[in-house]
XYZ file of C-alpha atoms in Angstrom:
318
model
C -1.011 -11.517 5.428
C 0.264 -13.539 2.312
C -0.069 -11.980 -1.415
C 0.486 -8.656 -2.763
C -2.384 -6.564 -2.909
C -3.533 -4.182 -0.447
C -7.313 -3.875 -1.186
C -7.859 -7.318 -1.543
C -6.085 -8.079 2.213
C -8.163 -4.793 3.855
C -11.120 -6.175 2.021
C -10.573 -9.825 3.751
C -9.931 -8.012 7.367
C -12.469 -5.587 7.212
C -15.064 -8.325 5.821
C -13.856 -10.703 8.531
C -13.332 -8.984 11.669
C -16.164 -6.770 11.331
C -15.691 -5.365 14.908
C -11.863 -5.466 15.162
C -9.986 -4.969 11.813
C -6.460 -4.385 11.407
C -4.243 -2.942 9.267
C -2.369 -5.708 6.915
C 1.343 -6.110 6.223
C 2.101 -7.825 3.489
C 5.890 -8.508 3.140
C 5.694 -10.723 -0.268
C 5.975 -7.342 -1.599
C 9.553 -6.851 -0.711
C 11.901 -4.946 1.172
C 9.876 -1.853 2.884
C 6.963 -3.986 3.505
C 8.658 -6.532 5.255
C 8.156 -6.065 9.237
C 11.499 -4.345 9.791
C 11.671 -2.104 7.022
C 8.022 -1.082 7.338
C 8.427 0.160 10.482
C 12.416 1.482 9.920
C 10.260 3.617 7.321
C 8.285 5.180 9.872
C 11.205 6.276 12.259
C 11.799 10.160 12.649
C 15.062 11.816 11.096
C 16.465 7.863 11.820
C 16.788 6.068 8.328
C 17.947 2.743 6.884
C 18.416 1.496 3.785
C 18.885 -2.789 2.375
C 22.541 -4.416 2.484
C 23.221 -7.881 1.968
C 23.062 -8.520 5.668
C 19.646 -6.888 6.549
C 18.854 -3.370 7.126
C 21.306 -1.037 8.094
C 21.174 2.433 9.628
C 22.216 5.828 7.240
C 22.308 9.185 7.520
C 19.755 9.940 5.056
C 16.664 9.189 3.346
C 17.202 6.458 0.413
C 15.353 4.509 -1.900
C 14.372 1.614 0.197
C 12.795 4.670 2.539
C 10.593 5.823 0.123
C 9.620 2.380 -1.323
C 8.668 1.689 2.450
C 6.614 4.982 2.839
C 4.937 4.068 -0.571
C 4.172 0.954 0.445
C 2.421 2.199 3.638
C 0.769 4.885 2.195
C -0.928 2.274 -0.411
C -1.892 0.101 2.385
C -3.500 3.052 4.790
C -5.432 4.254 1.346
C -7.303 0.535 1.061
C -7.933 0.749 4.908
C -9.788 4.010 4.768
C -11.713 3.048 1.628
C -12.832 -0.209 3.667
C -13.595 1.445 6.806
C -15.833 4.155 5.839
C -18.429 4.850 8.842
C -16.288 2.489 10.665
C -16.312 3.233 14.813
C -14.966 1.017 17.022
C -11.713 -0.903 17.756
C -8.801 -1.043 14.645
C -5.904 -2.469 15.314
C -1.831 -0.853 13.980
C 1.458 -2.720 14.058
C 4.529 -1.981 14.243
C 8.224 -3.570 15.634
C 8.972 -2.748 19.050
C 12.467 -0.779 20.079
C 13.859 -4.133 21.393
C 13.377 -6.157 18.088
C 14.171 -3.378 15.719
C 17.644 -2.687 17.870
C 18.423 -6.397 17.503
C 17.680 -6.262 13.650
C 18.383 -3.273 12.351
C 22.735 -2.461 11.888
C 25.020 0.201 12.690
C 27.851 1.248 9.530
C 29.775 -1.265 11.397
C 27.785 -3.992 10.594
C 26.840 -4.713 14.218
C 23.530 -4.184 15.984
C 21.694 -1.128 17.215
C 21.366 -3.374 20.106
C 25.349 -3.064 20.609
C 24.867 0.923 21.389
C 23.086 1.675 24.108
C 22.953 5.363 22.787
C 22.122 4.097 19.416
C 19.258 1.688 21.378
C 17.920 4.982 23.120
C 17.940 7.117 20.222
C 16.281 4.935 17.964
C 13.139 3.809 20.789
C 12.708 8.023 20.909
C 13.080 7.971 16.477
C 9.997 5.264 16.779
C 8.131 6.710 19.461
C 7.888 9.955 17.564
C 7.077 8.025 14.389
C 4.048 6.038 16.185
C 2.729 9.307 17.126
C 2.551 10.669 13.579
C 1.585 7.346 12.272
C -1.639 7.322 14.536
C -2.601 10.758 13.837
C -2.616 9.684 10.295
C -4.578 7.017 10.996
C -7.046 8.871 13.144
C -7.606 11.429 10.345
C -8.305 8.846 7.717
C -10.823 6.851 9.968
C -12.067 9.376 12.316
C -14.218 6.623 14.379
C -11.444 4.171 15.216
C -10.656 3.337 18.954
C -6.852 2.933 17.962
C -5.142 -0.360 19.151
C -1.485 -0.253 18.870
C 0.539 -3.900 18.330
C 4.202 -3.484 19.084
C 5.840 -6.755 17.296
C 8.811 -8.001 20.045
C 9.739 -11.069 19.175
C 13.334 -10.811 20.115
C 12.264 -9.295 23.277
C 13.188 -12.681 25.141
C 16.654 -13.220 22.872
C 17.621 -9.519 24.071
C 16.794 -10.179 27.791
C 18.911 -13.056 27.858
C 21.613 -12.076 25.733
C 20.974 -14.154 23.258
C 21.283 -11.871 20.156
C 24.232 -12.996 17.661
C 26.854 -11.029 16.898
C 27.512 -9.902 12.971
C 30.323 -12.805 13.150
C 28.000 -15.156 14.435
C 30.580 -16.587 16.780
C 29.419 -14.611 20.091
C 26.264 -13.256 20.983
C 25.571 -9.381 22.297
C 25.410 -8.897 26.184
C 21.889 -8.901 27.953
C 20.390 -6.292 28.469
C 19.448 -5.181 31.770
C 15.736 -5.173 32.753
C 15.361 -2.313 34.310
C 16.586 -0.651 30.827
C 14.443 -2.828 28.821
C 11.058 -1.844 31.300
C 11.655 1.717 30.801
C 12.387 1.829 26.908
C 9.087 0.049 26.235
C 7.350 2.059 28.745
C 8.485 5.290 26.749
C 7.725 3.864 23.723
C 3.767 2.622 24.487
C 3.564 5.892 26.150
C 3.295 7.448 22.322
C -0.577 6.106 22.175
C -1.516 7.755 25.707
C -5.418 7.254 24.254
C -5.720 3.944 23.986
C -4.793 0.176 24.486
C -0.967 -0.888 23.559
C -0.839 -4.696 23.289
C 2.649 -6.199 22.812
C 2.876 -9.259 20.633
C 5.560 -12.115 20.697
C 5.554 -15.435 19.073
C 8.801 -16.817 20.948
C 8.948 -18.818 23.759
C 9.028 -17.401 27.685
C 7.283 -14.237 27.108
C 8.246 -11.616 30.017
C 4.147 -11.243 30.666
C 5.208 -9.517 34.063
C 7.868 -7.059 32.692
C 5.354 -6.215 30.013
C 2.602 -5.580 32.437
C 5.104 -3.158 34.504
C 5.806 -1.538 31.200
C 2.573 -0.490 30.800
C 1.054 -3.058 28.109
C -2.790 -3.018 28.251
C -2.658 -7.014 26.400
C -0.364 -9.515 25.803
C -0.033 -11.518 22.468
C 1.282 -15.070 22.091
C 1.353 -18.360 20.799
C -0.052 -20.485 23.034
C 1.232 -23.585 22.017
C 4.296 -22.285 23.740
C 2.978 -22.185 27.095
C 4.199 -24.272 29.856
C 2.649 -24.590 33.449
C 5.731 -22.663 34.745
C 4.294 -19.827 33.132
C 0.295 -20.332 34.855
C 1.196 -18.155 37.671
C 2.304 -14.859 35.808
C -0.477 -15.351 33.300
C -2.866 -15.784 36.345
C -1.722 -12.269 37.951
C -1.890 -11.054 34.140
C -5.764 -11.955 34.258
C -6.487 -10.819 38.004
C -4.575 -7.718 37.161
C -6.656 -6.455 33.761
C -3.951 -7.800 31.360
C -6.253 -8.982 28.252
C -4.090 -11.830 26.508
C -4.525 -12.225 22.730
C -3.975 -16.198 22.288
C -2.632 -17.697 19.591
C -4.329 -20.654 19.265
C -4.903 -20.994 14.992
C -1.686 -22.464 13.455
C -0.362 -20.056 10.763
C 0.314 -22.486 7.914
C -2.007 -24.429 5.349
C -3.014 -27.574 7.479
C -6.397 -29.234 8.412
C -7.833 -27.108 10.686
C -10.062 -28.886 14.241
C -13.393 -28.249 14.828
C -13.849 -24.417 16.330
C -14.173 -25.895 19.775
C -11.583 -27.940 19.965
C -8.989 -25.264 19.065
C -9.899 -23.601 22.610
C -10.161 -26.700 24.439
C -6.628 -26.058 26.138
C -7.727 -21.848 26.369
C -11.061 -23.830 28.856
C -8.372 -26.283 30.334
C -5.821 -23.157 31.330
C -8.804 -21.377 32.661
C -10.117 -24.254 34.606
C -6.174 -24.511 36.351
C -6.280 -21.385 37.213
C -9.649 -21.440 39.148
C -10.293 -18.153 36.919
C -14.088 -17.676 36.906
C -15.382 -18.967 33.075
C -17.047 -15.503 32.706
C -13.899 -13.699 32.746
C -12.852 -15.598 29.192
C -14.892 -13.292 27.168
C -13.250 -10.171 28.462
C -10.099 -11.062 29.178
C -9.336 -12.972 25.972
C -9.090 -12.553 22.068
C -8.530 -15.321 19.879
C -5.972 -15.148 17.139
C -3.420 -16.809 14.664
C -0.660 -18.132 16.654
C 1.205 -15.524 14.555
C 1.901 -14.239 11.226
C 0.219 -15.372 8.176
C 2.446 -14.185 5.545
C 4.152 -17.869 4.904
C 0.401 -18.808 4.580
C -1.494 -19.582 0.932
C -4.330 -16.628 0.857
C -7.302 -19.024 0.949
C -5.396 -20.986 4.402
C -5.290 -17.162 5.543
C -9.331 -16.363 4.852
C -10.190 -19.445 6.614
C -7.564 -19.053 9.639
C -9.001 -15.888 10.554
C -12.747 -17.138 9.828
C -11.862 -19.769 11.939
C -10.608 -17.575 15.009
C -14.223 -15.989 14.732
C -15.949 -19.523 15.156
C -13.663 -20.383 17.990
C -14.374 -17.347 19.525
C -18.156 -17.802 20.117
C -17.836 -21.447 20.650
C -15.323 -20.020 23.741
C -18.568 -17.027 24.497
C -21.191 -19.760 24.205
C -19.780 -22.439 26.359
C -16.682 -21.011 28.495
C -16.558 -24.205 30.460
């Protein structure tokens, strides 16, 4: 979410999504609430601190630790004042082991992602860190059904080995699969209670890999889809897989009409000769991604407007 303040984002959330609120980041803050450093602030005995290239790996605890732990801590103090008496679904975020490994640098200057022992040590540092994160969250609103976002939006990049290099003149290998499947299934496997939906805003999402991995949803922009990609998201469907589609763009523009934002969600489903009646419980409608690069009143009114697409998509699924 765009701005700087905490309540005022919960308050927005909370009022809007009524049913499914989520916990905001807000990166115009600075480093610690930015996406990496957030969740770098969350690792177990794992810490980084800011360098001119990004965030880099150290042996202890530093400043730009702290300033992300404060910055959480404010945020999860406006989320329980808002959710008081709340019980139902609440959604958490935080980067997956994929994305962080590909962002966040060894001393060398090169990426986690470089290290496969770096790469498994860091997935178990985060693991361990969404497990104490959702306990925290669970004691400050008691009546949440926890939903856990893992941000992978390097996912594909890593897959195909197409992660640069700190020269920027080659790019890191690919990593294999098989090694990619199990990390992510270790890592979801920290919130054995509930759903684990895994979000990614860049092209050729791995739906299938993710499914194997154990993701309960997938999230996406679905401006990005292709028909090459109806068959896996078909399988998704048939298989329980809810998909969270992007389908709001996540900067200040005109906005259509509620129903025609989902007319391509009704002309996917009609492709597929999936049943209309599945749409409501297979699918949530969201911001393509992010609103942070968003003015705050564009925001309020991009996530009102998911709502009103939403029951246009309930009321008339064909």
């Amino acid at each position: 979410m765009p701005g700087g303040d905490a309540r005022e984002a919960v308050k927005t959330v909370t009022g809007t999504f009524e049913d499914f609120p989520f916990l905001p980041e807000l990166p115009a803050r600075g480093p610690g609430a930015d996406m990496i450093g957030r969740t770098a602030g969350m690792l177990v005995e794992m810490y980084a601190r800011v360098e001119p290239s990004g965030w880099r790996l150290g042996d202890r605890p530093g400043r730009d630790t702290r300033r992300a732990r404060s910055w959480l801590g404010e945020d999860l103090d406006a989320l329980e004042e808002f959710t008081q008496g709340h019980q139902g679904a609440l959604k958490v975020q935080a980067v997956g082991p994929w994305t962080l490994a590909a962002a966040l640098e060894l001393r060398n200057g090169e990426a986690a992602l470089s290290d496969p022992g770096a790469c498994r040590d860091l997935a178990a540092s985060l693991a361990e860190g969404l497990r104490l994160h959702l306990a925290e969250v669970r004691r400050r609103v008691p009546g949440a059904r926890l939903v856990l976002q893992l941000d992978e939006p390097s996912l594909t990049a890593v897959l195909r080995g197409r992660v640069r290099t700190a020269s920027g003149y080659r790019t890191h290998r690919a990593v294999d699969r098989q090694v990619v499947e199990a990390t992510l299934r270790d890592v979801l496997a920290a919130h054995p209670a509930g759903p684990v939906v895994v979000h990614s805003c860049a092209p050729d999402v791995p739906f299938a890999l993710l499914r194997r991995a154990g993701a309960a949803g997938v999230s996406f922009d679905f401006s990005l889809l292709t028909e090459r990609d109806d068959e896996v998201i078909g399988e998704a469907v048939e298989g329980g897989t809810h998909l969270f589609a992007g389908v709001v763009p996540t900067t200040d523009g005109p906005l259509s009409d509620p129903a025609g934002s989902v007319m391509g969600v009704r002309t996917l489903w009609r492709r597929l000769g999936l049943r209309p009646g599945l749409l409501a419980q297979s699918l949530t409608l969201t911001p393509a991604c992010g609103l942070a690069g968003a003015s705050p009143a564009y925001a309020r009114q991009a996530l009102a407007h998911c709502v009103q697409a939403a029951r246009s998509l309930a009321d008339n699924p064909e």
